[in-house]
Tab-separated table of C-alpha atoms in Angstrom:
chain	number	residue	atom	x	y	z
A	1	MET	CA	16.136	19.090	8.267
A	2	ASP	CA	17.688	16.301	8.347
A	3	LEU	CA	16.567	12.564	8.562
A	4	ILE	CA	15.712	12.726	12.438
A	5	GLU	CA	13.748	15.818	11.672
A	6	ILE	CA	12.120	14.339	9.586
A	7	ILE	CA	10.994	11.087	11.351
A	8	VAL	CA	10.530	12.641	14.616
A	9	LEU	CA	8.094	15.061	13.277
A	10	ALA	CA	6.414	12.963	10.711
A	11	LEU	CA	5.098	10.317	13.083
A	12	LEU	CA	4.769	13.323	15.839
A	13	GLN	CA	1.590	14.235	12.539
A	14	GLY	CA	0.741	10.941	12.096
A	15	LEU	CA	0.843	10.036	15.632
A	16	THR	CA	-1.359	13.194	17.417
A	17	GLU	CA	-3.503	13.878	14.574
A	18	PHE	CA	-5.982	11.253	16.162
A	19	LEU	CA	-4.833	10.451	18.923
A	20	PRO	CA	-6.362	12.545	22.299
A	21	ILE	CA	-2.691	14.891	22.993
A	22	SER	CA	-2.879	17.465	21.761
A	23	SER	CA	-0.438	17.094	18.600
A	24	SER	CA	0.842	21.122	19.716
A	25	ALA	CA	1.833	19.986	23.061
A	26	HIS	CA	3.928	17.846	21.432
A	27	LEU	CA	5.741	20.066	18.493
A	28	ILE	CA	7.122	22.649	21.059
A	29	LEU	CA	9.173	19.820	22.537
A	30	PRO	CA	11.640	19.532	19.478
A	31	SER	CA	11.686	22.648	19.057
A	32	ARG	CA	12.825	23.572	23.131
A	33	MET	CA	13.994	20.359	23.735
A	34	LEU	CA	17.230	20.560	20.864
A	35	GLY	CA	16.694	23.949	19.090
A	36	TRP	CA	14.816	22.849	15.955
A	37	GLU	CA	14.487	25.296	13.610
A	38	ASP	CA	10.861	25.554	12.163
A	39	GLN	CA	9.962	22.576	9.745
A	40	GLY	CA	8.748	25.173	6.861
A	41	LEU	CA	5.120	25.344	4.783
A	42	ALA	CA	6.410	22.645	2.382
A	43	PHE	CA	6.933	20.233	5.267
A	44	ASP	CA	3.030	21.159	6.842
A	45	VAL	CA	1.856	20.587	3.720
A	46	ALA	CA	3.442	16.523	3.402
A	47	VAL	CA	2.881	15.041	7.008
A	48	HIS	CA	-1.243	16.537	6.315
A	49	VAL	CA	-1.359	14.932	3.029
A	50	GLY	CA	-0.088	11.607	5.081
A	51	THR	CA	-2.328	11.597	7.542
A	52	LEU	CA	-4.781	12.254	4.873
A	53	ALA	CA	-4.955	9.778	2.936
A	54	ALA	CA	-4.379	7.102	5.878
A	55	VAL	CA	-7.843	8.295	7.473
A	56	MET	CA	-8.932	7.828	3.911
A	57	LEU	CA	-8.017	4.616	2.867
A	58	TYR	CA	-8.438	3.208	6.567
A	59	PHE	CA	-12.419	4.685	6.305
A	60	ARG	CA	-12.101	4.518	2.434
A	61	ARG	CA	-15.744	1.965	2.365
A	62	ASP	CA	-17.543	3.572	5.161
A	63	ILE	CA	-16.176	6.927	2.908
A	64	GLY	CA	-18.196	5.092	-0.161
A	65	VAL	CA	-21.692	4.233	1.158
A	66	LEU	CA	-21.885	7.446	3.336
A	67	THR	CA	-20.742	9.674	-0.059
A	68	LEU	CA	-22.933	7.080	-2.336
A	69	ASN	CA	-25.937	7.323	-0.177
A	70	TRP	CA	-25.274	11.481	0.585
A	71	PHE	CA	-27.001	11.454	-2.754
A	72	LYS	CA	-29.256	9.349	-3.084
A	73	THR	CA	-31.101	10.104	-0.227
A	74	GLY	CA	-29.600	12.657	1.198
A	75	PHE	CA	-31.958	15.363	-0.405
A	76	SER	CA	-34.631	13.655	-0.203
A	77	SER	CA	-37.047	13.765	3.443
A	78	ALA	CA	-36.774	10.512	4.044
A	79	PRO	CA	-32.790	9.907	4.025
A	80	ASN	CA	-31.605	7.172	4.754
A	81	THR	CA	-29.279	5.666	8.447
A	82	GLU	CA	-26.090	6.675	6.420
A	83	ALA	CA	-27.442	9.677	4.318
A	84	LYS	CA	-27.794	11.174	7.679
A	85	LEU	CA	-24.636	9.985	9.528
A	86	ALA	CA	-23.388	11.989	6.057
A	87	TRP	CA	-24.828	14.768	7.204
A	88	PHE	CA	-24.311	15.232	11.115
A	89	VAL	CA	-20.141	15.073	9.384
A	90	VAL	CA	-21.332	18.106	7.752
A	91	VAL	CA	-23.287	19.716	10.389
A	92	ALA	CA	-20.566	18.864	13.031
A	93	THR	CA	-17.669	20.511	10.273
A	94	ILE	CA	-19.177	23.534	10.203
A	95	PRO	CA	-18.645	24.773	13.980
A	96	ALA	CA	-15.066	24.880	13.313
A	97	GLY	CA	-14.883	26.034	9.458
A	98	LEU	CA	-16.433	29.072	11.087
A	99	ALA	CA	-13.914	29.028	13.709
A	100	GLY	CA	-10.590	28.605	11.481
A	101	LEU	CA	-12.440	31.707	9.999
A	102	LEU	CA	-13.447	34.176	11.919
A	103	LEU	CA	-9.950	33.631	15.184
A	104	ASP	CA	-7.703	31.742	13.504
A	105	ASP	CA	-5.314	35.024	13.460
A	106	TRP	CA	-6.828	35.689	17.139
A	107	ILE	CA	-5.749	32.477	18.021
A	108	GLU	CA	-2.586	32.706	16.292
A	109	ALA	CA	-1.585	35.740	18.252
A	110	ASN	CA	-2.649	35.091	21.468
A	111	LEU	CA	-3.166	32.002	22.061
A	112	ARG	CA	-0.069	30.098	21.568
A	113	SER	CA	2.092	30.588	24.672
A	114	THR	CA	3.381	27.112	26.261
A	115	ALA	CA	1.201	27.946	29.464
A	116	VAL	CA	-1.518	28.378	27.471
A	117	ILE	CA	-0.955	24.956	25.525
A	118	ALA	CA	0.290	23.702	29.354
A	119	ALA	CA	-3.039	24.409	31.093
A	120	THR	CA	-5.318	23.457	28.329
A	121	THR	CA	-3.880	19.754	27.849
A	122	ILE	CA	-4.101	19.189	31.613
A	123	GLY	CA	-7.883	20.811	31.918
A	124	PHE	CA	-8.964	19.581	29.059
A	125	GLY	CA	-7.406	15.441	29.732
A	126	LEU	CA	-8.898	16.165	32.776
A	127	LEU	CA	-12.092	16.400	31.204
A	128	LEU	CA	-11.373	13.127	29.036
A	129	GLY	CA	-11.866	11.448	31.925
A	130	PHE	CA	-14.672	12.466	33.557
A	131	ALA	CA	-16.370	11.732	30.702
A	132	ASP	CA	-15.074	8.280	30.019
A	133	LYS	CA	-15.745	7.123	33.550
A	134	THR	CA	-19.009	8.285	33.223
A	135	GLN	CA	-20.212	6.727	30.541
A	136	LYS	CA	-21.664	3.670	30.456
A	137	ASP	CA	-23.213	2.035	27.303
A	138	GLY	CA	-22.869	3.956	24.974
A	139	ILE	CA	-25.662	3.805	21.651
A	140	THR	CA	-23.552	3.122	18.492
A	141	LEU	CA	-24.180	5.954	15.203
A	142	THR	CA	-26.932	4.644	13.987
A	143	HIS	CA	-28.587	5.894	16.595
A	144	MET	CA	-27.078	9.553	16.503
A	145	THR	CA	-28.984	12.441	15.982
A	146	LEU	CA	-28.052	16.177	14.508
A	147	MET	CA	-28.331	17.783	18.196
A	148	MET	CA	-25.924	15.352	18.952
A	149	ALA	CA	-23.444	15.732	15.755
A	150	LEU	CA	-23.846	19.808	16.340
A	151	VAL	CA	-22.266	19.599	20.126
A	152	ILE	CA	-19.807	17.662	19.165
A	153	GLY	CA	-18.594	20.077	16.585
A	154	LEU	CA	-18.878	22.816	18.572
A	155	ALA	CA	-16.540	21.077	20.534
A	156	GLN	CA	-14.480	20.081	17.575
A	157	ALA	CA	-13.765	24.800	17.199
A	158	LEU	CA	-12.278	24.643	21.038
A	159	ALA	CA	-9.964	22.499	18.903
A	160	LEU	CA	-8.646	26.073	17.451
A	161	ILE	CA	-7.182	26.686	21.384
A	162	PRO	CA	-3.208	25.523	21.171
A	163	GLY	CA	-3.264	21.932	23.573
A	164	THR	CA	-7.163	21.609	23.573
A	165	SER	CA	-6.119	18.411	20.959
A	166	ARG	CA	-9.707	17.845	17.981
A	167	SER	CA	-9.231	14.683	18.449
A	168	GLY	CA	-9.485	14.188	22.397
A	169	ILE	CA	-11.676	17.351	22.090
A	170	THR	CA	-14.434	15.605	19.534
A	171	ILE	CA	-14.338	12.505	21.565
A	172	THR	CA	-15.300	14.019	24.903
A	173	ALA	CA	-17.950	15.293	23.522
A	174	ALA	CA	-19.083	12.487	21.742
A	175	LEU	CA	-18.228	10.546	25.015
A	176	LEU	CA	-20.728	13.420	27.245
A	177	VAL	CA	-24.146	12.807	24.705
A	178	GLY	CA	-24.070	8.979	24.847
A	179	LEU	CA	-21.810	6.815	23.071
A	180	HIS	CA	-20.306	4.154	22.828
A	181	ARG	CA	-16.326	4.800	22.935
A	182	VAL	CA	-15.312	3.100	19.916
A	183	GLU	CA	-18.535	4.937	17.720
A	184	ALA	CA	-17.615	8.626	19.787
A	185	ALA	CA	-13.701	8.000	17.292
A	186	ARG	CA	-15.039	6.275	14.671
A	187	PHE	CA	-16.889	9.940	14.397
A	188	SER	CA	-14.377	11.564	15.647
A	189	PHE	CA	-11.971	10.327	12.728
A	190	LEU	CA	-14.850	10.806	10.124
A	191	LEU	CA	-15.183	14.454	10.957
A	192	SER	CA	-11.315	14.607	10.748
A	193	ILE	CA	-11.237	14.416	6.734
A	194	PRO	CA	-12.995	17.797	6.066
A	195	LEU	CA	-10.317	18.966	8.469
A	196	ILE	CA	-6.735	17.672	7.709
A	197	LEU	CA	-8.312	18.748	4.155
A	198	ALA	CA	-8.689	22.395	3.884
A	199	ALA	CA	-6.180	23.049	6.116
A	200	GLY	CA	-3.763	20.976	3.628
A	201	GLY	CA	-5.116	22.548	0.790
A	202	LEU	CA	-5.149	26.170	2.480
A	203	LYS	CA	-1.028	24.871	3.381
A	204	THR	CA	-1.269	24.414	-0.222
A	205	LEU	CA	-2.404	27.245	-1.514
A	206	GLU	CA	0.053	29.152	0.317
A	207	LEU	CA	2.940	26.701	-0.686
A	208	ALA	CA	2.065	27.487	-4.193
A	209	ASN	CA	2.506	31.751	-3.580
A	210	SER	CA	5.558	30.953	-2.306
A	211	ALA	CA	8.841	31.380	-3.879
A	212	LEU	CA	11.314	28.920	-1.143
A	213	PRO	CA	13.318	25.703	-2.905
A	214	VAL	CA	11.072	22.815	-1.865
A	215	ASP	CA	12.699	18.997	-0.914
A	216	TRP	CA	10.789	17.059	-2.386
A	217	ILE	CA	11.806	13.247	-1.065
A	218	SER	CA	12.476	15.599	2.789
A	219	LEU	CA	8.773	15.802	1.470
A	220	ALA	CA	8.191	12.392	0.788
A	221	LEU	CA	9.857	10.699	3.086
A	222	GLY	CA	7.656	13.272	5.799
A	223	ALA	CA	4.411	11.945	3.972
A	224	ALA	CA	5.270	8.594	3.346
A	225	ILE	CA	5.924	8.445	7.506
A	226	SER	CA	3.278	10.558	8.152
A	227	ALA	CA	0.497	8.231	6.465
A	228	ILE	CA	1.805	5.387	8.012
A	229	SER	CA	2.384	6.216	11.275
A	230	ALA	CA	-1.130	7.735	11.097
A	231	TRP	CA	-2.201	3.436	9.802
A	232	LEU	CA	-0.682	2.807	12.906
A	233	CYS	CA	-2.550	4.458	15.195
A	234	ILE	CA	-6.142	4.654	14.009
A	235	TYR	CA	-6.000	0.695	13.742
A	236	TYR	CA	-4.821	0.421	17.324
A	237	PHE	CA	-7.283	2.689	18.705
A	238	LEU	CA	-9.943	1.612	17.423
A	239	ALA	CA	-9.464	-1.616	17.840
A	240	PHE	CA	-7.714	-1.698	21.960
A	241	ILE	CA	-9.402	2.059	22.518
A	242	ASN	CA	-13.215	0.101	24.570
A	243	LYS	CA	-10.602	-2.583	26.800
A	244	ILE	CA	-8.457	0.197	27.894
A	245	GLY	CA	-10.231	3.389	27.366
A	246	MET	CA	-9.383	6.498	27.627
A	247	MET	CA	-8.133	6.491	31.016
A	248	PRO	CA	-3.969	5.926	29.839
A	249	PHE	CA	-4.028	9.223	28.119
A	250	VAL	CA	-5.610	11.303	30.057
A	251	VAL	CA	-2.582	10.010	32.926
A	252	TYR	CA	-0.426	10.914	29.734
A	253	ARG	CA	-2.056	13.716	28.610
A	254	LEU	CA	-1.688	15.231	32.872
A	255	ILE	CA	2.390	14.101	32.830
A	256	LEU	CA	3.029	16.262	29.698
A	257	GLY	CA	1.653	19.474	30.389
A	258	ALA	CA	2.849	18.640	34.206
A	259	VAL	CA	7.125	18.743	32.075
A	260	LEU	CA	5.493	22.545	29.870
A	261	LEU	CA	5.511	23.954	32.882
A	262	VAL	CA	7.850	22.990	35.593
A	263	PHE	CA	10.675	22.940	32.735
A	264	PHE	CA	9.251	25.267	30.239
A	265	ILE	CA	7.359	28.316	31.947
């Protein structure tokens, strides 16, 4: 990989992991338009480590509070608010984890076409727009219920379908069940931590069993760029989302889906 490829792919990973715009749709474009080869397993691991570091750094206080309270009252008959939220993250992670174990190979073999990615980019983009337009004065995470968390978790399982966008579908579901925009985004980002950790762990295991040579400088650069871009993405997304809403991302998804349909199918 040359320097330009490293920068572009790491930026795409860092930004599209957390913006509701579909990472798989974006990763198609460089290879199709520029003829780039697959970046390889080692680079995938590196950029996953970068995005994981970014979200854990940004939410370090939340993670600390949730973890502490989960161990203090999470297993008692009266868990406090923070312990409940920690359980909600756990519960909402389970559907995607099970779906990944059961369906990942089938989805990889049958749903990774450009047509599917274009359709889901557009379709789930429209659903995000509907959820944002119909959401009024949403509730905070302190008033979230177990059923809400389960609905968001079931929606997250749909993100296995390329083009859906994990952050997009979880924010959509969170808005539909009544969460405020900022709270919906916060829960989506917290929910990303166990999944990115699991995905990165699986890729690391694959890499450990691979005999391919490793370009450590490229990996370190990719991890750093993805971490910085992901942290900035989270910061500015949470800072401005209540002012701009989701419609800019909906419009962007519609344009991106149309480009894929017109030029690559």
